[in-house]
Amino acid sequence: MKIPKHNQKHRAGSVSLRGLLAQPPEAFYRLPDFAMRGGYLTTDGCRRVLDFEPEKICLDMGNFIVTFYGQALRIESLAGKRLILAGQIASIVFKRKWEGHPHET
């Protein structure tokens, strides 16, 4: 059965409700989660602090290592896996945890 041309255009440009309500990909939940609120950066999923200096804070976020660079960086709170960071953040670098280290587990 051939679909008329006017219906083909409509179908190609539309997004299904099922697609919008579908679960995100499995790896989605392993991504680092950050939020800026009132001059503070909140992270969810921080497993541990790997490096801590006023110009650099490096965090183990599961599958990622996240490094914050800036000035006067400080950890305001660390409770469970939630960390609150303050200071002037200049840049954020993401790196896969095992990138460059294939023999580590």
Tab-separated table of N, CA, C and O in Angstrom:
chain	number	residue	atom	x	y	z
A	1	MET	N	0.841	-1.180	0.000
A	1	MET	CA	0.000	0.000	0.000
A	1	MET	C	0.880	1.235	0.000
A	1	MET	O	1.778	1.363	0.828
A	2	LYS	N	0.627	2.136	-0.892
A	2	LYS	CA	1.424	3.347	-1.025
A	2	LYS	C	0.772	4.478	-0.228
A	2	LYS	O	-0.423	4.714	-0.311
A	3	ILE	N	1.623	5.179	0.551
A	3	ILE	CA	1.128	6.303	1.353
A	3	ILE	C	1.209	7.561	0.506
A	3	ILE	O	2.240	7.829	-0.097
A	4	PRO	N	0.132	8.363	0.483
A	4	PRO	CA	0.179	9.612	-0.279
A	4	PRO	C	1.313	10.517	0.218
A	4	PRO	O	1.681	10.481	1.383
A	5	LYS	N	1.854	11.350	-0.690
A	5	LYS	CA	2.993	12.211	-0.367
A	5	LYS	C	2.721	13.126	0.812
A	5	LYS	O	3.589	13.349	1.648
A	6	HIS	N	1.550	13.682	0.928
A	6	HIS	CA	1.273	14.604	2.027
A	6	HIS	C	1.359	13.881	3.376
A	6	HIS	O	1.763	14.449	4.362
A	7	ASN	N	1.013	12.616	3.461
A	7	ASN	CA	1.131	11.846	4.696
A	7	ASN	C	2.585	11.473	4.990
A	7	ASN	O	2.976	11.364	6.136
A	8	GLN	N	3.385	11.250	3.949
A	8	GLN	CA	4.796	10.906	4.157
A	8	GLN	C	5.533	12.053	4.830
A	8	GLN	O	6.318	11.848	5.730
A	9	LYS	N	5.284	13.290	4.408
A	9	LYS	CA	5.927	14.446	5.023
A	9	LYS	C	5.550	14.536	6.494
A	9	LYS	O	6.375	14.777	7.348
A	10	HIS	N	4.288	14.363	6.790
A	10	HIS	CA	3.812	14.470	8.165
A	10	HIS	C	4.479	13.422	9.060
A	10	HIS	O	4.923	13.726	10.152
A	11	ARG	N	4.581	12.202	8.591
A	11	ARG	CA	5.182	11.134	9.388
A	11	ARG	C	6.675	11.350	9.610
A	11	ARG	O	7.187	11.086	10.668
A	12	ALA	N	7.389	11.813	8.615
A	12	ALA	CA	8.837	11.998	8.727
A	12	ALA	C	9.189	13.093	9.725
A	12	ALA	O	10.184	13.011	10.419
A	13	GLY	N	8.380	14.136	9.833
A	13	GLY	CA	8.696	15.255	10.706
A	13	GLY	C	8.122	15.134	12.105
A	13	GLY	O	8.434	15.933	12.961
A	14	SER	N	7.287	14.158	12.350
A	14	SER	CA	6.647	14.061	13.661
A	14	SER	C	7.443	13.162	14.604
A	14	SER	O	8.187	12.289	14.185
A	15	VAL	N	7.293	13.418	15.884
A	15	VAL	CA	7.926	12.619	16.931
A	15	VAL	C	6.817	11.879	17.663
A	15	VAL	O	5.825	12.486	18.060
A	16	SER	N	6.992	10.596	17.856
A	16	SER	CA	5.930	9.822	18.496
A	16	SER	C	5.940	10.039	20.008
A	16	SER	O	6.980	10.275	20.615
A	17	LEU	N	4.787	9.953	20.593
A	17	LEU	CA	4.652	10.068	22.039
A	17	LEU	C	5.395	8.922	22.721
A	17	LEU	O	6.036	9.113	23.751
A	18	ARG	N	5.357	7.756	22.129
A	18	ARG	CA	6.060	6.599	22.672
A	18	ARG	C	7.569	6.876	22.758
A	18	ARG	O	8.210	6.556	23.743
A	19	GLY	N	8.129	7.520	21.737
A	19	GLY	CA	9.549	7.857	21.739
A	19	GLY	C	9.904	8.862	22.828
A	19	GLY	O	10.945	8.773	23.464
A	20	LEU	N	9.021	9.823	23.058
A	20	LEU	CA	9.266	10.830	24.091
A	20	LEU	C	9.216	10.247	25.496
A	20	LEU	O	9.915	10.704	26.398
A	21	LEU	N	8.370	9.256	25.697
A	21	LEU	CA	8.188	8.677	27.030
A	21	LEU	C	9.057	7.445	27.278
A	21	LEU	O	9.013	6.879	28.363
A	22	ALA	N	9.840	7.042	26.304
A	22	ALA	CA	10.668	5.846	26.442
A	22	ALA	C	11.785	6.078	27.462
A	22	ALA	O	12.208	7.206	27.711
A	23	GLN	N	12.258	5.003	28.050
A	23	GLN	CA	13.378	5.074	28.983
A	23	GLN	C	14.628	5.522	28.240
A	23	GLN	O	14.839	5.141	27.094
A	24	PRO	N	15.477	6.325	28.876
A	24	PRO	CA	16.732	6.712	28.224
A	24	PRO	C	17.653	5.500	28.098
A	24	PRO	O	17.438	4.480	28.756
A	25	PRO	N	18.683	5.600	27.270
A	25	PRO	CA	19.618	4.486	27.119
A	25	PRO	C	20.226	4.099	28.472
A	25	PRO	O	20.365	4.933	29.362
A	26	GLU	N	20.607	2.840	28.620
A	26	GLU	CA	21.121	2.327	29.893
A	26	GLU	C	22.321	3.131	30.401
A	26	GLU	O	22.437	3.415	31.580
A	27	ALA	N	23.229	3.535	29.527
A	27	ALA	CA	24.428	4.273	29.929
A	27	ALA	C	24.100	5.676	30.444
A	27	ALA	O	24.909	6.301	31.105
A	28	PHE	N	22.894	6.174	30.175
A	28	PHE	CA	22.492	7.515	30.600
A	28	PHE	C	22.648	7.688	32.104
A	28	PHE	O	23.080	8.725	32.582
A	29	TYR	N	22.316	6.679	32.881
A	29	TYR	CA	22.347	6.789	34.336
A	29	TYR	C	23.761	6.717	34.900
A	29	TYR	O	23.971	6.962	36.073
A	30	ARG	N	24.746	6.411	34.090
A	30	ARG	CA	26.127	6.363	34.552
A	30	ARG	C	26.866	7.670	34.283
A	30	ARG	O	28.025	7.794	34.608
A	31	LEU	N	26.196	8.633	33.676
A	31	LEU	CA	26.832	9.901	33.366
A	31	LEU	C	26.888	10.782	34.611
A	31	LEU	O	25.985	10.749	35.441
A	32	PRO	N	27.945	11.582	34.756
A	32	PRO	CA	28.021	12.504	35.896
A	32	PRO	C	26.851	13.485	35.873
A	32	PRO	O	26.387	13.887	34.809
A	33	ASP	N	26.381	13.872	37.043
A	33	ASP	CA	25.258	14.786	37.169
A	33	ASP	C	25.723	16.016	37.936
A	33	ASP	O	26.224	15.903	39.050
A	34	PHE	N	25.585	17.199	37.322
A	34	PHE	CA	26.005	18.446	37.935
A	34	PHE	C	24.879	19.454	37.858
A	34	PHE	O	24.099	19.458	36.915
A	35	ALA	N	24.830	20.354	38.855
A	35	ALA	CA	23.858	21.452	38.842
A	35	ALA	C	24.508	22.672	39.473
A	35	ALA	O	25.186	22.562	40.498
A	36	MET	N	24.318	23.831	38.833
A	36	MET	CA	24.799	25.099	39.392
A	36	MET	C	23.629	25.771	40.100
A	36	MET	O	22.568	25.959	39.499
A	37	ARG	N	23.845	26.118	41.363
A	37	ARG	CA	22.791	26.774	42.141
A	37	ARG	C	23.422	27.832	43.033
A	37	ARG	O	24.230	27.495	43.908
A	38	GLY	N	23.090	29.064	42.799
A	38	GLY	CA	23.538	30.145	43.668
A	38	GLY	C	25.040	30.223	43.862
A	38	GLY	O	25.506	30.447	44.969
A	39	GLY	N	25.814	30.004	42.832
A	39	GLY	CA	27.272	30.086	42.939
A	39	GLY	C	27.929	28.808	43.417
A	39	GLY	O	29.145	28.771	43.606
A	40	TYR	N	27.157	27.764	43.631
A	40	TYR	CA	27.691	26.473	44.058
A	40	TYR	C	27.426	25.430	42.983
A	40	TYR	O	26.398	25.466	42.322
A	41	LEU	N	28.344	24.501	42.832
A	41	LEU	CA	28.159	23.393	41.907
A	41	LEU	C	27.900	22.146	42.750
A	41	LEU	O	28.689	21.814	43.643
A	42	THR	N	26.796	21.482	42.473
A	42	THR	CA	26.430	20.261	43.185
A	42	THR	C	26.628	19.072	42.264
A	42	THR	O	26.216	19.105	41.103
A	43	THR	N	27.281	18.036	42.777
A	43	THR	CA	27.457	16.810	42.008
A	43	THR	C	26.711	15.689	42.708
A	43	THR	O	26.659	15.635	43.929
A	44	ASP	N	26.129	14.806	41.926
A	44	ASP	CA	25.535	13.579	42.464
A	44	ASP	C	26.282	12.415	41.839
A	44	ASP	O	26.482	12.381	40.637
A	45	GLY	N	26.714	11.482	42.657
A	45	GLY	CA	27.423	10.316	42.156
A	45	GLY	C	28.920	10.364	42.396
A	45	GLY	O	29.664	9.568	41.834
A	46	CYS	N	29.385	11.281	43.222
A	46	CYS	CA	30.817	11.370	43.514
A	46	CYS	C	31.219	10.200	44.416
A	46	CYS	O	30.716	10.060	45.514
A	47	ARG	N	32.118	9.367	43.921
A	47	ARG	CA	32.564	8.214	44.704
A	47	ARG	C	33.684	8.578	45.669
A	47	ARG	O	33.739	8.074	46.780
A	48	ARG	N	34.593	9.464	45.199
A	48	ARG	CA	35.661	9.927	46.093
A	48	ARG	C	36.392	11.111	45.468
A	48	ARG	O	36.328	11.329	44.276
A	49	VAL	N	37.094	11.840	46.318
A	49	VAL	CA	37.909	12.963	45.886
A	49	VAL	C	39.312	12.422	45.649
A	49	VAL	O	39.930	11.853	46.549
A	50	LEU	N	39.807	12.587	44.420
A	50	LEU	CA	41.127	12.064	44.064
A	50	LEU	C	42.239	13.082	44.276
A	50	LEU	O	43.366	12.717	44.597
A	51	ASP	N	41.945	14.358	44.069
A	51	ASP	CA	42.940	15.415	44.215
A	51	ASP	C	42.209	16.669	44.656
A	51	ASP	O	41.109	16.963	44.165
A	52	PHE	N	42.816	17.413	45.579
A	52	PHE	CA	42.148	18.585	46.123
A	52	PHE	C	43.170	19.695	46.353
A	52	PHE	O	44.040	19.569	47.206
A	53	GLU	N	43.080	20.734	45.554
A	53	GLU	CA	43.921	21.919	45.672
A	53	GLU	C	43.042	23.128	45.380
A	53	GLU	O	41.995	22.991	44.757
A	54	PRO	N	43.453	24.323	45.783
A	54	PRO	CA	42.636	25.511	45.500
A	54	PRO	C	42.445	25.800	44.006
A	54	PRO	O	41.494	26.468	43.621
A	55	GLU	N	43.340	25.268	43.151
A	55	GLU	CA	43.245	25.499	41.708
A	55	GLU	C	42.717	24.281	40.951
A	55	GLU	O	42.471	24.360	39.751
A	56	LYS	N	42.570	23.150	41.634
A	56	LYS	CA	42.182	21.915	40.939
A	56	LYS	C	41.524	20.939	41.925
A	56	LYS	O	42.072	20.661	42.985
A	57	ILE	N	40.363	20.430	41.530
A	57	ILE	CA	39.700	19.377	42.305
A	57	ILE	C	39.335	18.270	41.328
A	57	ILE	O	38.676	18.502	40.315
A	58	CYS	N	39.779	17.053	41.633
A	58	CYS	CA	39.569	15.903	40.764
A	58	CYS	C	38.682	14.888	41.488
A	58	CYS	O	38.976	14.503	42.623
A	59	LEU	N	37.598	14.460	40.818
A	59	LEU	CA	36.612	13.572	41.432
A	59	LEU	C	36.458	12.279	40.648
A	59	LEU	O	36.462	12.284	39.423
A	60	ASP	N	36.287	11.179	41.369
A	60	ASP	CA	35.923	9.896	40.784
A	60	ASP	C	34.399	9.863	40.742
A	60	ASP	O	33.737	9.840	41.780
A	61	MET	N	33.858	9.864	39.511
A	61	MET	CA	32.403	9.881	39.328
A	61	MET	C	31.903	8.568	38.731
A	61	MET	O	30.969	8.547	37.944
A	62	GLY	N	32.521	7.462	39.097
A	62	GLY	CA	32.103	6.173	38.548
A	62	GLY	C	32.889	5.841	37.309
A	62	GLY	O	34.070	5.531	37.376
A	63	ASN	N	32.266	5.949	36.155
A	63	ASN	CA	32.943	5.664	34.888
A	63	ASN	C	33.784	6.833	34.393
A	63	ASN	O	34.472	6.712	33.392
A	64	PHE	N	33.702	7.978	35.058
A	64	PHE	CA	34.403	9.184	34.630
A	64	PHE	C	35.259	9.755	35.743
A	64	PHE	O	34.923	9.645	36.923
A	65	ILE	N	36.352	10.395	35.347
A	65	ILE	CA	37.136	11.241	36.229
A	65	ILE	C	36.820	12.666	35.790
A	65	ILE	O	36.939	13.000	34.614
A	66	VAL	N	36.390	13.495	36.712
A	66	VAL	CA	36.036	14.875	36.393
A	66	VAL	C	36.973	15.789	37.162
A	66	VAL	O	37.118	15.652	38.382
A	67	THR	N	37.617	16.702	36.439
A	67	THR	CA	38.556	17.637	37.060
A	67	THR	C	38.058	19.059	36.851
A	67	THR	O	37.754	19.462	35.728
A	68	PHE	N	37.952	19.790	37.953
A	68	PHE	CA	37.556	21.192	37.932
A	68	PHE	C	38.809	22.036	38.111
A	68	PHE	O	39.605	21.782	39.018
A	69	TYR	N	38.986	23.032	37.252
A	69	TYR	CA	40.098	23.968	37.353
A	69	TYR	C	39.524	25.345	37.623
A	69	TYR	O	38.475	25.710	37.087
A	70	GLY	N	40.228	26.131	38.443
A	70	GLY	CA	39.764	27.474	38.729
A	70	GLY	C	40.579	28.110	39.836
A	70	GLY	O	41.751	27.778	40.038
A	71	GLN	N	39.923	28.991	40.586
A	71	GLN	CA	40.571	29.705	41.676
A	71	GLN	C	39.734	29.590	42.941
A	71	GLN	O	38.506	29.588	42.883
A	72	ALA	N	40.413	29.483	44.048
A	72	ALA	CA	39.767	29.413	45.364
A	72	ALA	C	38.718	28.302	45.425
A	72	ALA	O	37.663	28.453	46.048
A	73	LEU	N	38.993	27.167	44.788
A	73	LEU	CA	38.062	26.038	44.809
A	73	LEU	C	38.076	25.398	46.194
A	73	LEU	O	39.126	25.231	46.805
A	74	ARG	N	36.911	25.048	46.655
A	74	ARG	CA	36.802	24.398	47.965
A	74	ARG	C	35.576	23.496	47.995
A	74	ARG	O	34.601	23.745	47.295
A	75	ILE	N	35.655	22.481	48.808
A	75	ILE	CA	34.524	21.575	49.005
A	75	ILE	C	33.740	22.079	50.204
A	75	ILE	O	34.268	22.145	51.312
A	76	GLU	N	32.511	22.461	49.972
A	76	GLU	CA	31.647	22.952	51.043
A	76	GLU	C	31.007	21.808	51.813
A	76	GLU	O	30.785	21.912	53.008
A	77	SER	N	30.691	20.720	51.097
A	77	SER	CA	29.998	19.604	51.731
A	77	SER	C	30.242	18.329	50.933
A	77	SER	O	30.309	18.362	49.710
A	78	LEU	N	30.377	17.228	51.645
A	78	LEU	CA	30.454	15.906	51.024
A	78	LEU	C	29.657	14.959	51.908
A	78	LEU	O	30.056	14.646	53.023
A	79	ALA	N	28.496	14.560	51.430
A	79	ALA	CA	27.607	13.682	52.183
A	79	ALA	C	27.128	12.576	51.265
A	79	ALA	O	26.463	12.847	50.259
A	80	GLY	N	27.484	11.347	51.582
A	80	GLY	CA	27.142	10.236	50.705
A	80	GLY	C	27.865	10.413	49.387
A	80	GLY	O	29.077	10.557	49.346
A	81	LYS	N	27.118	10.455	48.292
A	81	LYS	CA	27.712	10.665	46.971
A	81	LYS	C	27.431	12.070	46.434
A	81	LYS	O	27.676	12.350	45.281
A	82	ARG	N	26.945	12.962	47.288
A	82	ARG	CA	26.662	14.338	46.883
A	82	ARG	C	27.767	15.258	47.414
A	82	ARG	O	28.053	15.288	48.600
A	83	LEU	N	28.374	15.998	46.492
A	83	LEU	CA	29.441	16.925	46.838
A	83	LEU	C	29.031	18.318	46.380
A	83	LEU	O	28.472	18.476	45.298
A	84	ILE	N	29.287	19.320	47.225
A	84	ILE	CA	29.010	20.708	46.876
A	84	ILE	C	30.344	21.435	46.812
A	84	ILE	O	31.115	21.438	47.769
A	85	LEU	N	30.599	22.044	45.645
A	85	LEU	CA	31.853	22.713	45.350
A	85	LEU	C	31.605	24.207	45.210
A	85	LEU	O	30.607	24.625	44.620
A	86	ALA	N	32.510	25.022	45.774
A	86	ALA	CA	32.414	26.473	45.650
A	86	ALA	C	33.729	27.006	45.112
A	86	ALA	O	34.757	26.326	45.156
A	87	GLY	N	33.706	28.222	44.611
A	87	GLY	CA	34.889	28.856	44.066
A	87	GLY	C	34.630	29.310	42.645
A	87	GLY	O	33.516	29.211	42.133
A	88	GLN	N	35.675	29.821	41.993
A	88	GLN	CA	35.552	30.302	40.622
A	88	GLN	C	36.018	29.208	39.670
A	88	GLN	O	37.220	28.988	39.513
A	89	ILE	N	35.084	28.528	39.056
A	89	ILE	CA	35.403	27.430	38.137
A	89	ILE	C	35.698	28.016	36.765
A	89	ILE	O	34.872	28.721	36.192
A	90	ALA	N	36.895	27.708	36.242
A	90	ALA	CA	37.297	28.201	34.923
A	90	ALA	C	37.036	27.159	33.840
A	90	ALA	O	36.668	27.498	32.723
A	91	SER	N	37.236	25.872	34.179
A	91	SER	CA	36.999	24.815	33.188
A	91	SER	C	36.731	23.490	33.893
A	91	SER	O	37.087	23.295	35.057
A	92	ILE	N	36.107	22.594	33.144
A	92	ILE	CA	35.791	21.249	33.624
A	92	ILE	C	36.264	20.274	32.562
A	92	ILE	O	35.950	20.426	31.385
A	93	VAL	N	37.026	19.256	32.978
A	93	VAL	CA	37.551	18.256	32.052
A	93	VAL	C	36.978	16.891	32.440
A	93	VAL	O	37.075	16.483	33.599
A	94	PHE	N	36.391	16.199	31.451
A	94	PHE	CA	35.847	14.861	31.638
A	94	PHE	C	36.779	13.863	30.964
A	94	PHE	O	37.218	14.087	29.854
A	95	LYS	N	37.033	12.745	31.632
A	95	LYS	CA	37.854	11.688	31.050
A	95	LYS	C	37.275	10.344	31.488
A	95	LYS	O	36.929	10.168	32.661
A	96	ARG	N	37.163	9.429	30.551
A	96	ARG	CA	36.705	8.081	30.922
A	96	ARG	C	37.691	7.507	31.927
A	96	ARG	O	38.899	7.673	31.792
A	97	LYS	N	37.186	6.829	32.916
A	97	LYS	CA	38.010	6.376	34.030
A	97	LYS	C	39.173	5.497	33.590
A	97	LYS	O	40.275	5.655	34.085
A	98	TRP	N	38.956	4.601	32.684
A	98	TRP	CA	40.005	3.654	32.323
A	98	TRP	C	40.706	4.020	31.025
A	98	TRP	O	41.460	3.264	30.488
A	99	GLU	N	40.457	5.215	30.528
A	99	GLU	CA	41.091	5.685	29.288
A	99	GLU	C	42.606	5.785	29.487
A	99	GLU	O	43.084	6.407	30.416
A	100	GLY	N	43.346	5.132	28.628
A	100	GLY	CA	44.791	5.178	28.728
A	100	GLY	C	45.377	4.196	29.719
A	100	GLY	O	46.588	4.101	29.861
A	101	HIS	N	44.524	3.473	30.434
A	101	HIS	CA	44.994	2.488	31.419
A	101	HIS	C	44.245	1.170	31.218
A	101	HIS	O	43.467	0.757	32.049
A	102	PRO	N	44.471	0.485	30.095
A	102	PRO	CA	43.669	-0.701	29.774
A	102	PRO	C	43.881	-1.863	30.733
A	102	PRO	O	43.063	-2.739	30.821
A	103	HIS	N	44.972	-1.870	31.497
A	103	HIS	CA	45.244	-3.011	32.358
A	103	HIS	C	44.706	-2.842	33.762
A	103	HIS	O	44.743	-3.765	34.558
A	104	GLU	N	44.206	-1.662	34.098
A	104	GLU	CA	43.632	-1.457	35.418
A	104	GLU	C	42.196	-1.969	35.450
A	104	GLU	O	41.504	-1.934	34.461
A	105	THR	N	41.761	-2.393	36.621
A	105	THR	CA	40.360	-2.818	36.786
A	105	THR	C	39.749	-2.171	37.983
A	105	THR	O	40.387	-1.693	38.848
